[in-house]
Amino acid sequence: GDSVTQMEGPVTLSEEAFLTINCTYTATGYPSLFWYVQYPGEGLQLLLKATKADDKGSNKGFEATYRKETTSFHLEKGSVQVSDSAVYFCALSGAGNNRKLIWGLGTSLAVNP
Amino acid sequence: DAGVIQSPRHEVTEMGQEVTLRCKPISGHNSLFWYRQTMMRGLELLIYFNNNVPIDDSGMPEDRFSAKMPNASFSTLKIQPSEPRDSAVYFCASSLGGTTNQPQHFGDGTRLSIL
């Protein structure tokens, strides 16, 4: 079945460092791919998405490119801030008309000043 | 615009008691999802509805859990009787139907503690 694999955390970086959080997937068909972010004490919120191969999603300085050849959707940011400290989830849409999302386990990011 | 509204935000109760969690989805959204999040198991989908009809309840842990969506603007998740292992944060999310690339919008969750 469809699945999402994220790199394990926690990831700890200094402010202004470069961030990469790896996400790979297995899926039938052509899913849409998502990154969600969860700040402490809050629900998840959509960070960015890509709906077809080679699409690049971007938001708040974060980017991810839908790579069909490597089945990947890695999240990157050139210069992280303390306010980026959160848990990041990679997800893909289910097959057909299924509205379910298949979720990764989440990667915790801590950015130190 | 109002987002997904969940109540209560926190609930502490003794084991054996009935617990009811409530959710109001975003107006116009026709898919609704209930999730449970714990440190041990991460984010788990319990059930989801499309146009008020339960589509997939395979994630509901056992018969003690039940969910209803009597209309497009309200859903409940009930646990009866509650047990300490049900302690978790429960999230409700909604999305606009039509295609599978629609994102889900989450509420702030209900933090449930069963003593």
mmCIF file with all atom_site columns, C-alpha atoms in Angstrom:
data_model
loop_
_atom_site.group_PDB
_atom_site.id
_atom_site.type_symbol
_atom_site.label_atom_id
_atom_site.label_alt_id
_atom_site.label_comp_id
_atom_site.label_asym_id
_atom_site.label_entity_id
_atom_site.label_seq_id
_atom_site.pdbx_PDB_ins_code
_atom_site.Cartn_x
_atom_site.Cartn_y
_atom_site.Cartn_z
_atom_site.occupancy
_atom_site.B_iso_or_equiv
_atom_site.pdbx_formal_charge
_atom_site.auth_seq_id
_atom_site.auth_comp_id
_atom_site.auth_asym_id
_atom_site.auth_atom_id
_atom_site.pdbx_PDB_model_num
ATOM 1   C CA . GLY A 1 1   ? 0.000   0.000  0.000   1.00 0.00 ? 1   GLY A CA 1
ATOM 2   C CA . ASP A 1 2   ? 0.897   3.655  -0.137  1.00 0.00 ? 2   ASP A CA 1
ATOM 3   C CA . SER A 1 3   ? 3.378   4.873  2.455   1.00 0.00 ? 3   SER A CA 1
ATOM 4   C CA . VAL A 1 4   ? 5.508   7.847  3.474   1.00 0.00 ? 4   VAL A CA 1
ATOM 5   C CA . THR A 1 5   ? 8.924   7.680  5.105   1.00 0.00 ? 5   THR A CA 1
ATOM 6   C CA . GLN A 1 6   ? 10.456  10.703 6.802   1.00 0.00 ? 6   GLN A CA 1
ATOM 7   C CA . MET A 1 7   ? 13.870  11.128 8.302   1.00 0.00 ? 7   MET A CA 1
ATOM 8   C CA . GLU A 1 8   ? 13.884  10.605 12.024  1.00 0.00 ? 8   GLU A CA 1
ATOM 9   C CA . GLY A 1 9   ? 14.359  13.494 14.367  1.00 0.00 ? 9   GLY A CA 1
ATOM 10  C CA . PRO A 1 10  ? 14.928  15.382 16.378  1.00 0.00 ? 10  PRO A CA 1
ATOM 11  C CA . VAL A 1 11  ? 16.849  17.755 14.167  1.00 0.00 ? 11  VAL A CA 1
ATOM 12  C CA . THR A 1 12  ? 18.699  20.520 15.993  1.00 0.00 ? 12  THR A CA 1
ATOM 13  C CA . LEU A 1 13  ? 20.120  23.484 14.089  1.00 0.00 ? 13  LEU A CA 1
ATOM 14  C CA . SER A 1 14  ? 21.515  26.889 14.818  1.00 0.00 ? 14  SER A CA 1
ATOM 15  C CA . GLU A 1 15  ? 19.715  29.945 13.539  1.00 0.00 ? 15  GLU A CA 1
ATOM 16  C CA . GLU A 1 16  ? 20.459  30.728 9.859   1.00 0.00 ? 16  GLU A CA 1
ATOM 17  C CA . ALA A 1 17  ? 21.531  27.146 9.126   1.00 0.00 ? 17  ALA A CA 1
ATOM 18  C CA . PHE A 1 18  ? 20.310  25.271 6.050   1.00 0.00 ? 18  PHE A CA 1
ATOM 19  C CA . LEU A 1 19  ? 17.518  22.785 6.612   1.00 0.00 ? 19  LEU A CA 1
ATOM 20  C CA . THR A 1 20  ? 16.696  19.586 4.772   1.00 0.00 ? 20  THR A CA 1
ATOM 21  C CA . ILE A 1 21  ? 14.090  17.117 5.968   1.00 0.00 ? 21  ILE A CA 1
ATOM 22  C CA . ASN A 1 22  ? 13.924  14.051 3.757   1.00 0.00 ? 22  ASN A CA 1
ATOM 23  C CA . CYS A 1 23  ? 10.653  12.490 2.656   1.00 0.00 ? 23  CYS A CA 1
ATOM 24  C CA . THR A 1 24  ? 10.226  9.558  0.298   1.00 0.00 ? 24  THR A CA 1
ATOM 25  C CA . TYR A 1 25  ? 7.044   7.816  -0.686  1.00 0.00 ? 25  TYR A CA 1
ATOM 26  C CA . THR A 1 26  ? 5.569   4.775  -2.363  1.00 0.00 ? 26  THR A CA 1
ATOM 27  C CA . ALA A 1 27  ? 2.267   5.172  -4.137  1.00 0.00 ? 27  ALA A CA 1
ATOM 28  C CA . THR A 1 28  ? 0.162   3.883  -6.969  1.00 0.00 ? 28  THR A CA 1
ATOM 29  C CA . GLY A 1 29  ? -1.015  6.435  -9.449  1.00 0.00 ? 29  GLY A CA 1
ATOM 30  C CA . TYR A 1 30  ? -0.165  10.104 -9.158  1.00 0.00 ? 30  TYR A CA 1
ATOM 31  C CA . PRO A 1 31  ? -0.717  11.366 -5.646  1.00 0.00 ? 31  PRO A CA 1
ATOM 32  C CA . SER A 1 32  ? -0.512  14.933 -4.435  1.00 0.00 ? 32  SER A CA 1
ATOM 33  C CA . LEU A 1 33  ? 2.190   15.600 -1.847  1.00 0.00 ? 33  LEU A CA 1
ATOM 34  C CA . PHE A 1 34  ? 2.019   17.848 1.199   1.00 0.00 ? 34  PHE A CA 1
ATOM 35  C CA . TRP A 1 35  ? 4.119   19.233 4.002   1.00 0.00 ? 35  TRP A CA 1
ATOM 36  C CA . TYR A 1 36  ? 2.330   20.188 7.196   1.00 0.00 ? 36  TYR A CA 1
ATOM 37  C CA . VAL A 1 37  ? 3.776   21.941 10.238  1.00 0.00 ? 37  VAL A CA 1
ATOM 38  C CA . GLN A 1 38  ? 2.670   21.639 13.856  1.00 0.00 ? 38  GLN A CA 1
ATOM 39  C CA . TYR A 1 39  ? 3.742   24.313 16.311  1.00 0.00 ? 39  TYR A CA 1
ATOM 40  C CA . PRO A 1 40  ? 3.672   23.462 20.026  1.00 0.00 ? 40  PRO A CA 1
ATOM 41  C CA . GLY A 1 41  ? 0.146   23.189 21.399  1.00 0.00 ? 41  GLY A CA 1
ATOM 42  C CA . GLU A 1 42  ? -1.497  23.679 18.026  1.00 0.00 ? 42  GLU A CA 1
ATOM 43  C CA . GLY A 1 43  ? -3.054  21.626 15.262  1.00 0.00 ? 43  GLY A CA 1
ATOM 44  C CA . LEU A 1 44  ? -1.325  20.840 12.002  1.00 0.00 ? 44  LEU A CA 1
ATOM 45  C CA . GLN A 1 45  ? -1.386  23.441 9.279   1.00 0.00 ? 45  GLN A CA 1
ATOM 46  C CA . LEU A 1 46  ? -0.555  23.145 5.620   1.00 0.00 ? 46  LEU A CA 1
ATOM 47  C CA . LEU A 1 47  ? 2.896   24.472 4.796   1.00 0.00 ? 47  LEU A CA 1
ATOM 48  C CA . LEU A 1 48  ? 3.070   23.681 1.082   1.00 0.00 ? 48  LEU A CA 1
ATOM 49  C CA . LYS A 1 49  ? 1.895   21.199 -1.517  1.00 0.00 ? 49  LYS A CA 1
ATOM 50  C CA . ALA A 1 50  ? 2.640   19.896 -5.005  1.00 0.00 ? 50  ALA A CA 1
ATOM 51  C CA . THR A 1 51  ? 0.141   18.114 -7.187  1.00 0.00 ? 51  THR A CA 1
ATOM 52  C CA . LYS A 1 52  ? 2.226   16.720 -10.047 1.00 0.00 ? 52  LYS A CA 1
ATOM 53  C CA . ALA A 1 53  ? 5.745   15.688 -10.927 1.00 0.00 ? 53  ALA A CA 1
ATOM 54  C CA . ASP A 1 54  ? 8.347   18.476 -11.034 1.00 0.00 ? 54  ASP A CA 1
ATOM 55  C CA . ASP A 1 55  ? 6.019   20.909 -9.263  1.00 0.00 ? 55  ASP A CA 1
ATOM 56  C CA . LYS A 1 56  ? 7.700   22.980 -6.588  1.00 0.00 ? 56  LYS A CA 1
ATOM 57  C CA . GLY A 1 57  ? 5.681   23.997 -3.566  1.00 0.00 ? 57  GLY A CA 1
ATOM 58  C CA . SER A 1 58  ? 6.894   26.979 -1.559  1.00 0.00 ? 58  SER A CA 1
ATOM 59  C CA . ASN A 1 59  ? 5.787   29.008 1.435   1.00 0.00 ? 59  ASN A CA 1
ATOM 60  C CA . LYS A 1 60  ? 7.467   31.081 4.176   1.00 0.00 ? 60  LYS A CA 1
ATOM 61  C CA . GLY A 1 61  ? 10.906  30.376 2.700   1.00 0.00 ? 61  GLY A CA 1
ATOM 62  C CA . PHE A 1 62  ? 10.352  26.615 2.645   1.00 0.00 ? 62  PHE A CA 1
ATOM 63  C CA . GLU A 1 63  ? 10.454  24.679 -0.621  1.00 0.00 ? 63  GLU A CA 1
ATOM 64  C CA . ALA A 1 64  ? 9.889   21.109 -1.771  1.00 0.00 ? 64  ALA A CA 1
ATOM 65  C CA . THR A 1 65  ? 9.979   19.621 -5.267  1.00 0.00 ? 65  THR A CA 1
ATOM 66  C CA . TYR A 1 66  ? 7.891   16.641 -6.342  1.00 0.00 ? 66  TYR A CA 1
ATOM 67  C CA . ARG A 1 67  ? 10.458  14.206 -7.773  1.00 0.00 ? 67  ARG A CA 1
ATOM 68  C CA . LYS A 1 68  ? 8.775   11.241 -9.410  1.00 0.00 ? 68  LYS A CA 1
ATOM 69  C CA . GLU A 1 69  ? 12.019  9.612  -10.516 1.00 0.00 ? 69  GLU A CA 1
ATOM 70  C CA . THR A 1 70  ? 13.290  9.412  -6.942  1.00 0.00 ? 70  THR A CA 1
ATOM 71  C CA . THR A 1 71  ? 9.830   9.299  -5.301  1.00 0.00 ? 71  THR A CA 1
ATOM 72  C CA . SER A 1 72  ? 10.876  12.116 -3.009  1.00 0.00 ? 72  SER A CA 1
ATOM 73  C CA . PHE A 1 73  ? 9.536   15.397 -1.663  1.00 0.00 ? 73  PHE A CA 1
ATOM 74  C CA . HIS A 1 74  ? 12.312  16.779 0.526   1.00 0.00 ? 74  HIS A CA 1
ATOM 75  C CA . LEU A 1 75  ? 11.650  19.939 2.523   1.00 0.00 ? 75  LEU A CA 1
ATOM 76  C CA . GLU A 1 76  ? 14.312  22.660 2.421   1.00 0.00 ? 76  GLU A CA 1
ATOM 77  C CA . LYS A 1 77  ? 14.881  26.114 3.812   1.00 0.00 ? 77  LYS A CA 1
ATOM 78  C CA . GLY A 1 78  ? 17.962  28.184 3.241   1.00 0.00 ? 78  GLY A CA 1
ATOM 79  C CA . SER A 1 79  ? 18.100  29.939 6.602   1.00 0.00 ? 79  SER A CA 1
ATOM 80  C CA . VAL A 1 80  ? 16.051  28.733 9.546   1.00 0.00 ? 80  VAL A CA 1
ATOM 81  C CA . GLN A 1 81  ? 14.801  30.892 12.378  1.00 0.00 ? 81  GLN A CA 1
ATOM 82  C CA . VAL A 1 82  ? 14.002  30.088 15.994  1.00 0.00 ? 82  VAL A CA 1
ATOM 83  C CA . SER A 1 83  ? 10.323  30.495 15.089  1.00 0.00 ? 83  SER A CA 1
ATOM 84  C CA . ASP A 1 84  ? 10.606  27.518 12.697  1.00 0.00 ? 84  ASP A CA 1
ATOM 85  C CA . SER A 1 85  ? 10.944  25.173 15.651  1.00 0.00 ? 85  SER A CA 1
ATOM 86  C CA . ALA A 1 86  ? 8.061   22.730 15.197  1.00 0.00 ? 86  ALA A CA 1
ATOM 87  C CA . VAL A 1 87  ? 7.197   19.231 14.014  1.00 0.00 ? 87  VAL A CA 1
ATOM 88  C CA . TYR A 1 88  ? 7.030   18.741 10.244  1.00 0.00 ? 88  TYR A CA 1
ATOM 89  C CA . PHE A 1 89  ? 4.873   16.080 8.597   1.00 0.00 ? 89  PHE A CA 1
ATOM 90  C CA . CYS A 1 90  ? 5.072   14.799 5.041   1.00 0.00 ? 90  CYS A CA 1
ATOM 91  C CA . ALA A 1 91  ? 1.863   13.356 3.573   1.00 0.00 ? 91  ALA A CA 1
ATOM 92  C CA . LEU A 1 92  ? 0.420   12.072 0.325   1.00 0.00 ? 92  LEU A CA 1
ATOM 93  C CA . SER A 1 93  ? -3.120  11.864 -0.932  1.00 0.00 ? 93  SER A CA 1
ATOM 94  C CA . GLY A 1 94  ? -4.774  8.501  -1.188  1.00 0.00 ? 94  GLY A CA 1
ATOM 95  C CA . ALA A 1 95  ? -5.567  6.708  -4.417  1.00 0.00 ? 95  ALA A CA 1
ATOM 96  C CA . GLY A 1 96  ? -8.671  7.411  -6.458  1.00 0.00 ? 96  GLY A CA 1
ATOM 97  C CA . ASN A 1 97  ? -11.366 9.366  -4.689  1.00 0.00 ? 97  ASN A CA 1
ATOM 98  C CA . ASN A 1 98  ? -10.066 8.474  -1.263  1.00 0.00 ? 98  ASN A CA 1
ATOM 99  C CA . ARG A 1 99  ? -9.801  11.660 0.774   1.00 0.00 ? 99  ARG A CA 1
ATOM 100 C CA . LYS A 1 100 ? -7.444  10.112 3.301   1.00 0.00 ? 100 LYS A CA 1
ATOM 101 C CA . LEU A 1 101 ? -3.910  11.376 3.631   1.00 0.00 ? 101 LEU A CA 1
ATOM 102 C CA . ILE A 1 102 ? -1.072  8.963  4.244   1.00 0.00 ? 102 ILE A CA 1
ATOM 103 C CA . TRP A 1 103 ? 1.165   10.528 6.892   1.00 0.00 ? 103 TRP A CA 1
ATOM 104 C CA . GLY A 1 104 ? 4.807   10.310 7.781   1.00 0.00 ? 104 GLY A CA 1
ATOM 105 C CA . LEU A 1 105 ? 5.716   10.039 11.458  1.00 0.00 ? 105 LEU A CA 1
ATOM 106 C CA . GLY A 1 106 ? 6.834   13.642 11.719  1.00 0.00 ? 106 GLY A CA 1
ATOM 107 C CA . THR A 1 107 ? 10.241  15.217 12.209  1.00 0.00 ? 107 THR A CA 1
ATOM 108 C CA . SER A 1 108 ? 10.855  17.486 15.172  1.00 0.00 ? 108 SER A CA 1
ATOM 109 C CA . LEU A 1 109 ? 12.998  20.550 14.459  1.00 0.00 ? 109 LEU A CA 1
ATOM 110 C CA . ALA A 1 110 ? 14.588  22.685 17.169  1.00 0.00 ? 110 ALA A CA 1
ATOM 111 C CA . VAL A 1 111 ? 16.374  25.874 16.126  1.00 0.00 ? 111 VAL A CA 1
ATOM 112 C CA . ASN A 1 112 ? 18.695  27.452 18.663  1.00 0.00 ? 112 ASN A CA 1
ATOM 113 C CA . PRO A 1 113 ? 19.558  31.157 18.689  1.00 0.00 ? 113 PRO A CA 1
ATOM 114 C CA . ASP B 2 1   ? -12.835 33.174 8.334   1.00 0.00 ? 1   ASP B CA 1
ATOM 115 C CA . ALA B 2 2   ? -13.493 30.753 11.150  1.00 0.00 ? 2   ALA B CA 1
ATOM 116 C CA . GLY B 2 3   ? -11.373 27.657 11.089  1.00 0.00 ? 3   GLY B CA 1
ATOM 117 C CA . VAL B 2 4   ? -12.230 24.217 12.409  1.00 0.00 ? 4   VAL B CA 1
ATOM 118 C CA . ILE B 2 5   ? -13.565 24.603 15.930  1.00 0.00 ? 5   ILE B CA 1
ATOM 119 C CA . GLN B 2 6   ? -13.132 21.875 18.509  1.00 0.00 ? 6   GLN B CA 1
ATOM 120 C CA . SER B 2 7   ? -14.443 21.668 22.030  1.00 0.00 ? 7   SER B CA 1
ATOM 121 C CA . PRO B 2 8   ? -13.483 21.260 24.737  1.00 0.00 ? 8   PRO B CA 1
ATOM 122 C CA . ARG B 2 9   ? -9.800  22.211 24.455  1.00 0.00 ? 9   ARG B CA 1
ATOM 123 C CA . HIS B 2 10  ? -8.953  20.165 27.516  1.00 0.00 ? 10  HIS B CA 1
ATOM 124 C CA . GLU B 2 11  ? -10.799 17.341 29.224  1.00 0.00 ? 11  GLU B CA 1
ATOM 125 C CA . VAL B 2 12  ? -9.792  15.493 32.350  1.00 0.00 ? 12  VAL B CA 1
ATOM 126 C CA . THR B 2 13  ? -12.011 12.703 33.558  1.00 0.00 ? 13  THR B CA 1
ATOM 127 C CA . GLU B 2 14  ? -11.892 9.428  35.425  1.00 0.00 ? 14  GLU B CA 1
ATOM 128 C CA . MET B 2 15  ? -11.784 6.097  33.718  1.00 0.00 ? 15  MET B CA 1
ATOM 129 C CA . GLY B 2 16  ? -15.160 4.593  32.995  1.00 0.00 ? 16  GLY B CA 1
ATOM 130 C CA . GLN B 2 17  ? -16.756 7.930  32.259  1.00 0.00 ? 17  GLN B CA 1
ATOM 131 C CA . GLU B 2 18  ? -18.236 8.847  28.904  1.00 0.00 ? 18  GLU B CA 1
ATOM 132 C CA . VAL B 2 19  ? -16.325 11.455 26.920  1.00 0.00 ? 19  VAL B CA 1
ATOM 133 C CA . THR B 2 20  ? -17.753 13.451 24.028  1.00 0.00 ? 20  THR B CA 1
ATOM 134 C CA . LEU B 2 21  ? -15.569 15.542 21.768  1.00 0.00 ? 21  LEU B CA 1
ATOM 135 C CA . ARG B 2 22  ? -17.119 18.041 19.400  1.00 0.00 ? 22  ARG B CA 1
ATOM 136 C CA . CYS B 2 23  ? -16.127 19.505 16.067  1.00 0.00 ? 23  CYS B CA 1
ATOM 137 C CA . LYS B 2 24  ? -17.475 22.189 13.788  1.00 0.00 ? 24  LYS B CA 1
ATOM 138 C CA . PRO B 2 25  ? -15.858 22.006 10.345  1.00 0.00 ? 25  PRO B CA 1
ATOM 139 C CA . ILE B 2 26  ? -15.215 24.937 8.060   1.00 0.00 ? 26  ILE B CA 1
ATOM 140 C CA . SER B 2 27  ? -18.396 25.984 6.321   1.00 0.00 ? 27  SER B CA 1
ATOM 141 C CA . GLY B 2 28  ? -18.624 24.473 2.849   1.00 0.00 ? 28  GLY B CA 1
ATOM 142 C CA . HIS B 2 29  ? -16.183 21.673 3.542   1.00 0.00 ? 29  HIS B CA 1
ATOM 143 C CA . ASN B 2 30  ? -17.705 18.265 2.933   1.00 0.00 ? 30  ASN B CA 1
ATOM 144 C CA . SER B 2 31  ? -15.017 15.928 4.257   1.00 0.00 ? 31  SER B CA 1
ATOM 145 C CA . LEU B 2 32  ? -14.322 15.597 7.974   1.00 0.00 ? 32  LEU B CA 1
ATOM 146 C CA . PHE B 2 33  ? -11.596 13.633 9.703   1.00 0.00 ? 33  PHE B CA 1
ATOM 147 C CA . TRP B 2 34  ? -10.954 12.577 13.293  1.00 0.00 ? 34  TRP B CA 1
ATOM 148 C CA . TYR B 2 35  ? -7.355  11.915 14.334  1.00 0.00 ? 35  TYR B CA 1
ATOM 149 C CA . ARG B 2 36  ? -5.610  10.858 17.515  1.00 0.00 ? 36  ARG B CA 1
ATOM 150 C CA . GLN B 2 37  ? -2.047  11.912 18.301  1.00 0.00 ? 37  GLN B CA 1
ATOM 151 C CA . THR B 2 38  ? 0.206   10.339 20.904  1.00 0.00 ? 38  THR B CA 1
ATOM 152 C CA . MET B 2 39  ? 3.934   10.262 21.423  1.00 0.00 ? 39  MET B CA 1
ATOM 153 C CA . MET B 2 40  ? 4.000   6.488  21.018  1.00 0.00 ? 40  MET B CA 1
ATOM 154 C CA . ARG B 2 41  ? 1.897   6.088  17.887  1.00 0.00 ? 41  ARG B CA 1
ATOM 155 C CA . GLY B 2 42  ? 2.089   9.501  16.255  1.00 0.00 ? 42  GLY B CA 1
ATOM 156 C CA . LEU B 2 43  ? -0.859  10.744 14.216  1.00 0.00 ? 43  LEU B CA 1
ATOM 157 C CA . GLU B 2 44  ? -3.576  8.149  13.575  1.00 0.00 ? 44  GLU B CA 1
ATOM 158 C CA . LEU B 2 45  ? -6.669  8.583  11.439  1.00 0.00 ? 45  LEU B CA 1
ATOM 159 C CA . LEU B 2 46  ? -9.666  7.240  13.340  1.00 0.00 ? 46  LEU B CA 1
ATOM 160 C CA . ILE B 2 47  ? -12.514 7.871  10.908  1.00 0.00 ? 47  ILE B CA 1
ATOM 161 C CA . TYR B 2 48  ? -13.496 10.130 8.091   1.00 0.00 ? 48  TYR B CA 1
ATOM 162 C CA . PHE B 2 49  ? -16.800 11.318 6.675   1.00 0.00 ? 49  PHE B CA 1
ATOM 163 C CA . ASN B 2 50  ? -17.712 12.525 3.243   1.00 0.00 ? 50  ASN B CA 1
ATOM 164 C CA . ASN B 2 51  ? -20.996 14.433 2.892   1.00 0.00 ? 51  ASN B CA 1
ATOM 165 C CA . ASN B 2 52  ? -21.871 13.383 6.464   1.00 0.00 ? 52  ASN B CA 1
ATOM 166 C CA . VAL B 2 53  ? -21.500 9.678  5.650   1.00 0.00 ? 53  VAL B CA 1
ATOM 167 C CA . PRO B 2 54  ? -18.762 7.608  7.351   1.00 0.00 ? 54  PRO B CA 1
ATOM 168 C CA . ILE B 2 55  ? -16.455 6.365  4.612   1.00 0.00 ? 55  ILE B CA 1
ATOM 169 C CA . ASP B 2 56  ? -13.624 4.697  6.473   1.00 0.00 ? 56  ASP B CA 1
ATOM 170 C CA . ASP B 2 57  ? -13.702 3.803  10.165  1.00 0.00 ? 57  ASP B CA 1
ATOM 171 C CA . SER B 2 58  ? -10.926 1.230  10.040  1.00 0.00 ? 58  SER B CA 1
ATOM 172 C CA . GLY B 2 59  ? -8.845  3.323  12.418  1.00 0.00 ? 59  GLY B CA 1
ATOM 173 C CA . MET B 2 60  ? -11.405 3.303  15.219  1.00 0.00 ? 60  MET B CA 1
ATOM 174 C CA . PRO B 2 61  ? -9.619  1.322  17.917  1.00 0.00 ? 61  PRO B CA 1
ATOM 175 C CA . GLU B 2 62  ? -12.565 -0.596 19.322  1.00 0.00 ? 62  GLU B CA 1
ATOM 176 C CA . ASP B 2 63  ? -16.262 -0.539 20.021  1.00 0.00 ? 63  ASP B CA 1
ATOM 177 C CA . ARG B 2 64  ? -15.813 1.924  22.843  1.00 0.00 ? 64  ARG B CA 1
ATOM 178 C CA . PHE B 2 65  ? -15.272 4.586  20.193  1.00 0.00 ? 65  PHE B CA 1
ATOM 179 C CA . SER B 2 66  ? -18.087 5.957  18.046  1.00 0.00 ? 66  SER B CA 1
ATOM 180 C CA . ALA B 2 67  ? -18.418 8.976  15.783  1.00 0.00 ? 67  ALA B CA 1
ATOM 181 C CA . LYS B 2 68  ? -21.388 10.726 14.267  1.00 0.00 ? 68  LYS B CA 1
ATOM 182 C CA . MET B 2 69  ? -21.989 13.526 11.847  1.00 0.00 ? 69  MET B CA 1
ATOM 183 C CA . PRO B 2 70  ? -25.672 14.435 12.023  1.00 0.00 ? 70  PRO B CA 1
ATOM 184 C CA . ASN B 2 71  ? -25.286 17.414 9.692   1.00 0.00 ? 71  ASN B CA 1
ATOM 185 C CA . ALA B 2 72  ? -22.676 19.242 7.641   1.00 0.00 ? 72  ALA B CA 1
ATOM 186 C CA . SER B 2 73  ? -21.684 21.570 10.462  1.00 0.00 ? 73  SER B CA 1
ATOM 187 C CA . PHE B 2 74  ? -21.226 19.250 13.419  1.00 0.00 ? 74  PHE B CA 1
ATOM 188 C CA . SER B 2 75  ? -19.548 16.008 14.384  1.00 0.00 ? 75  SER B CA 1
ATOM 189 C CA . THR B 2 76  ? -18.922 14.169 17.637  1.00 0.00 ? 76  THR B CA 1
ATOM 190 C CA . LEU B 2 77  ? -16.453 11.538 18.749  1.00 0.00 ? 77  LEU B CA 1
ATOM 191 C CA . LYS B 2 78  ? -17.573 9.579  21.783  1.00 0.00 ? 78  LYS B CA 1
ATOM 192 C CA . ILE B 2 79  ? -15.640 7.244  24.028  1.00 0.00 ? 79  ILE B CA 1
ATOM 193 C CA . GLN B 2 80  ? -17.644 5.071  26.384  1.00 0.00 ? 80  GLN B CA 1
ATOM 194 C CA . PRO B 2 81  ? -16.319 3.804  28.718  1.00 0.00 ? 81  PRO B CA 1
ATOM 195 C CA . SER B 2 82  ? -13.054 5.727  28.702  1.00 0.00 ? 82  SER B CA 1
ATOM 196 C CA . GLU B 2 83  ? -9.743  4.145  29.711  1.00 0.00 ? 83  GLU B CA 1
ATOM 197 C CA . PRO B 2 84  ? -6.361  5.681  30.655  1.00 0.00 ? 84  PRO B CA 1
ATOM 198 C CA . ARG B 2 85  ? -4.847  4.466  27.367  1.00 0.00 ? 85  ARG B CA 1
ATOM 199 C CA . ASP B 2 86  ? -7.280  6.770  25.530  1.00 0.00 ? 86  ASP B CA 1
ATOM 200 C CA . SER B 2 87  ? -5.340  9.765  26.823  1.00 0.00 ? 87  SER B CA 1
ATOM 201 C CA . ALA B 2 88  ? -4.154  11.688 23.758  1.00 0.00 ? 88  ALA B CA 1
ATOM 202 C CA . VAL B 2 89  ? -4.732  14.795 21.725  1.00 0.00 ? 89  VAL B CA 1
ATOM 203 C CA . TYR B 2 90  ? -7.698  14.381 19.395  1.00 0.00 ? 90  TYR B CA 1
ATOM 204 C CA . PHE B 2 91  ? -7.839  16.488 16.254  1.00 0.00 ? 91  PHE B CA 1
ATOM 205 C CA . CYS B 2 92  ? -10.654 17.177 13.884  1.00 0.00 ? 92  CYS B CA 1
ATOM 206 C CA . ALA B 2 93  ? -9.909  18.313 10.341  1.00 0.00 ? 93  ALA B CA 1
ATOM 207 C CA . SER B 2 94  ? -12.022 19.224 7.344   1.00 0.00 ? 94  SER B CA 1
ATOM 208 C CA . SER B 2 95  ? -11.406 19.633 3.647   1.00 0.00 ? 95  SER B CA 1
ATOM 209 C CA . LEU B 2 96  ? -13.173 20.756 0.544   1.00 0.00 ? 96  LEU B CA 1
ATOM 210 C CA . GLY B 2 97  ? -14.259 17.877 -1.608  1.00 0.00 ? 97  GLY B CA 1
ATOM 211 C CA . GLY B 2 98  ? -13.864 17.444 -5.310  1.00 0.00 ? 98  GLY B CA 1
ATOM 212 C CA . THR B 2 99  ? -10.285 16.356 -5.748  1.00 0.00 ? 99  THR B CA 1
ATOM 213 C CA . THR B 2 100 ? -7.711  14.651 -3.606  1.00 0.00 ? 100 THR B CA 1
ATOM 214 C CA . ASN B 2 101 ? -5.287  17.579 -3.729  1.00 0.00 ? 101 ASN B CA 1
ATOM 215 C CA . GLN B 2 102 ? -7.379  19.621 -1.306  1.00 0.00 ? 102 GLN B CA 1
ATOM 216 C CA . PRO B 2 103 ? -5.526  20.196 1.968   1.00 0.00 ? 103 PRO B CA 1
ATOM 217 C CA . GLN B 2 104 ? -6.981  19.329 5.330   1.00 0.00 ? 104 GLN B CA 1
ATOM 218 C CA . HIS B 2 105 ? -7.574  22.130 7.824   1.00 0.00 ? 105 HIS B CA 1
ATOM 219 C CA . PHE B 2 106 ? -7.057  21.157 11.445  1.00 0.00 ? 106 PHE B CA 1
ATOM 220 C CA . GLY B 2 107 ? -8.608  22.387 14.637  1.00 0.00 ? 107 GLY B CA 1
ATOM 221 C CA . ASP B 2 108 ? -6.479  23.103 17.696  1.00 0.00 ? 108 ASP B CA 1
ATOM 222 C CA . GLY B 2 109 ? -7.322  19.729 19.196  1.00 0.00 ? 109 GLY B CA 1
ATOM 223 C CA . THR B 2 110 ? -8.770  18.391 22.428  1.00 0.00 ? 110 THR B CA 1
ATOM 224 C CA . ARG B 2 111 ? -6.216  17.266 24.985  1.00 0.00 ? 111 ARG B CA 1
ATOM 225 C CA . LEU B 2 112 ? -7.838  14.338 26.768  1.00 0.00 ? 112 LEU B CA 1
ATOM 226 C CA . SER B 2 113 ? -6.557  12.898 30.029  1.00 0.00 ? 113 SER B CA 1
ATOM 227 C CA . ILE B 2 114 ? -8.196  9.818  31.511  1.00 0.00 ? 114 ILE B CA 1
ATOM 228 C CA . LEU B 2 115 ? -7.205  9.236  35.120  1.00 0.00 ? 115 LEU B CA 1
#
